[in-house]
Amino acid sequence: MTSLPACVITVSDRSFAGEREDRGGPIAVGLLRDAGWHCPDAEIIPDGVSSVSDALRRAAARGVRLILTTGGTGVGPRDQTPEGTRPVITREVPGIAEELRRSGLADTPLSVLSRGLAGIIDPQGALVVNLPGSTRAVASGVPIVLGVAAHIIDQVAGGDHS
Ligand SMILES: Nc1ncnc2c1ncn2[C@@H]1O[C@H](COP(=O)(O)OP(=O)(O)OP(=O)(O)O)[C@@H](O)[C@H]1O
Ligand SMILES: Nc1nc2c(c(=O)[nH]1)N[C@H]1C(S)=C(S)[C@@H](COP(=O)(O)O)O[C@H]1N2
């Protein structure tokens, strides 16, 4: 069990506009809390490079050590979550994203369409993982992240390790 701060950022034009209930974000928040992480309700932001970059930078600046995004990883023109994540992470951890795509094949062959990234934001030592937007992807992806997150965060510099 950990008691570190985490957060969930739902990236969705439609949920941001109030046109579709965000169902993926609350699932991720619930799984994080069940595992002992301190996690506020999901923040909903619109798709877009600066929208995502700004939200990630804000979270890292306030000391969040595990940042999960959900949505905007596909190949649609508004799916820019990876482009917003790449300039913020200082070291990629590609194996996490690879495992999310591999394990997602049990849900759908479209799992390979997700371009999600995972990586570390230095010097704060925050781990960022992009999850797809679907509720199934969130429900199956968060446990995979939780299997490695505390270990990674313990290894990297930054934050308070108590
Ligand atoms: N926040 C969410 N809550 C519930 N389901 C979601 C969410 N985001 C995406 N999905 C589901 O995942 C599928 C694929 O998502 P897609 O990339 O098409 O996002 P989207 O529907 O274009 O979202 P938006 O237009 O708001 O960015 C959607 O058809 C929807 O069923
Ligand atoms: N585990 C899992 N991964 C998944 C899916 C899923 O249902 N389960 N959906 C896929 C689909 S349909 C798309 S389009 C991509 C990108 O989704 P996003 O744009 O909502 O991030 O994630 C894929 N990854």
Tab-separated table of C-alpha atoms and ligand atoms in Angstrom, residues 71-74 79 104 107-108 110-111 114 132-134 136-137 140, ligand 2:
chain	number	residue	atom	x	y	z
A	71	GLY	CA	-8.677	9.569	-23.677
A	72	GLY	CA	-7.303	11.273	-26.729
A	73	THR	CA	-4.707	8.613	-27.558
A	74	GLY	CA	-6.227	7.379	-30.829
A	79	ASP	CA	-6.574	12.883	-30.357
A	104	GLY	CA	-5.647	-4.595	-24.488
A	107	ASP	CA	-10.494	-6.568	-25.281
A	108	THR	CA	-10.166	-5.562	-28.914
A	110	LEU	CA	-8.168	-1.908	-31.919
A	111	SER	CA	-5.946	-1.773	-28.829
A	114	SER	CA	-3.775	3.751	-28.909
A	132	PRO	CA	-7.262	5.116	-23.762
A	133	GLY	CA	-10.678	6.643	-23.094
A	134	SER	CA	-12.854	3.550	-23.064
A	136	ARG	CA	-12.701	-1.217	-20.512
A	137	ALA	CA	-9.269	0.199	-21.269
A	140	SER	CA	-7.877	-3.237	-17.358
B	2	LIG	N1	-7.755	-2.344	-23.235
B	2	LIG	C1	-8.356	-1.615	-24.207
B	2	LIG	N2	-7.595	-0.818	-24.959
B	2	LIG	C2	-8.172	-0.082	-25.941
B	2	LIG	C3	-9.545	-0.138	-26.175
B	2	LIG	C4	-10.319	-1.006	-25.355
B	2	LIG	O1	-11.559	-1.132	-25.479
B	2	LIG	N3	-9.695	-1.725	-24.373
B	2	LIG	N4	-10.088	0.652	-27.175
B	2	LIG	C5	-9.213	1.011	-28.293
B	2	LIG	C6	-9.769	2.005	-29.189
B	2	LIG	S1	-11.267	1.602	-29.910
B	2	LIG	C7	-9.127	3.180	-29.522
B	2	LIG	S2	-9.711	4.198	-30.740
B	2	LIG	C8	-7.871	3.537	-28.867
B	2	LIG	C9	-7.717	5.018	-28.541
B	2	LIG	O2	-8.742	5.453	-27.658
B	2	LIG	P1	-8.795	6.966	-27.127
B	2	LIG	O3	-8.697	7.860	-28.344
B	2	LIG	O4	-10.103	7.082	-26.419
B	2	LIG	O5	-7.638	7.211	-26.215
B	2	LIG	O6	-7.700	2.795	-27.674
B	2	LIG	C10	-7.810	1.411	-27.876
B	2	LIG	N5	-7.371	0.720	-26.687
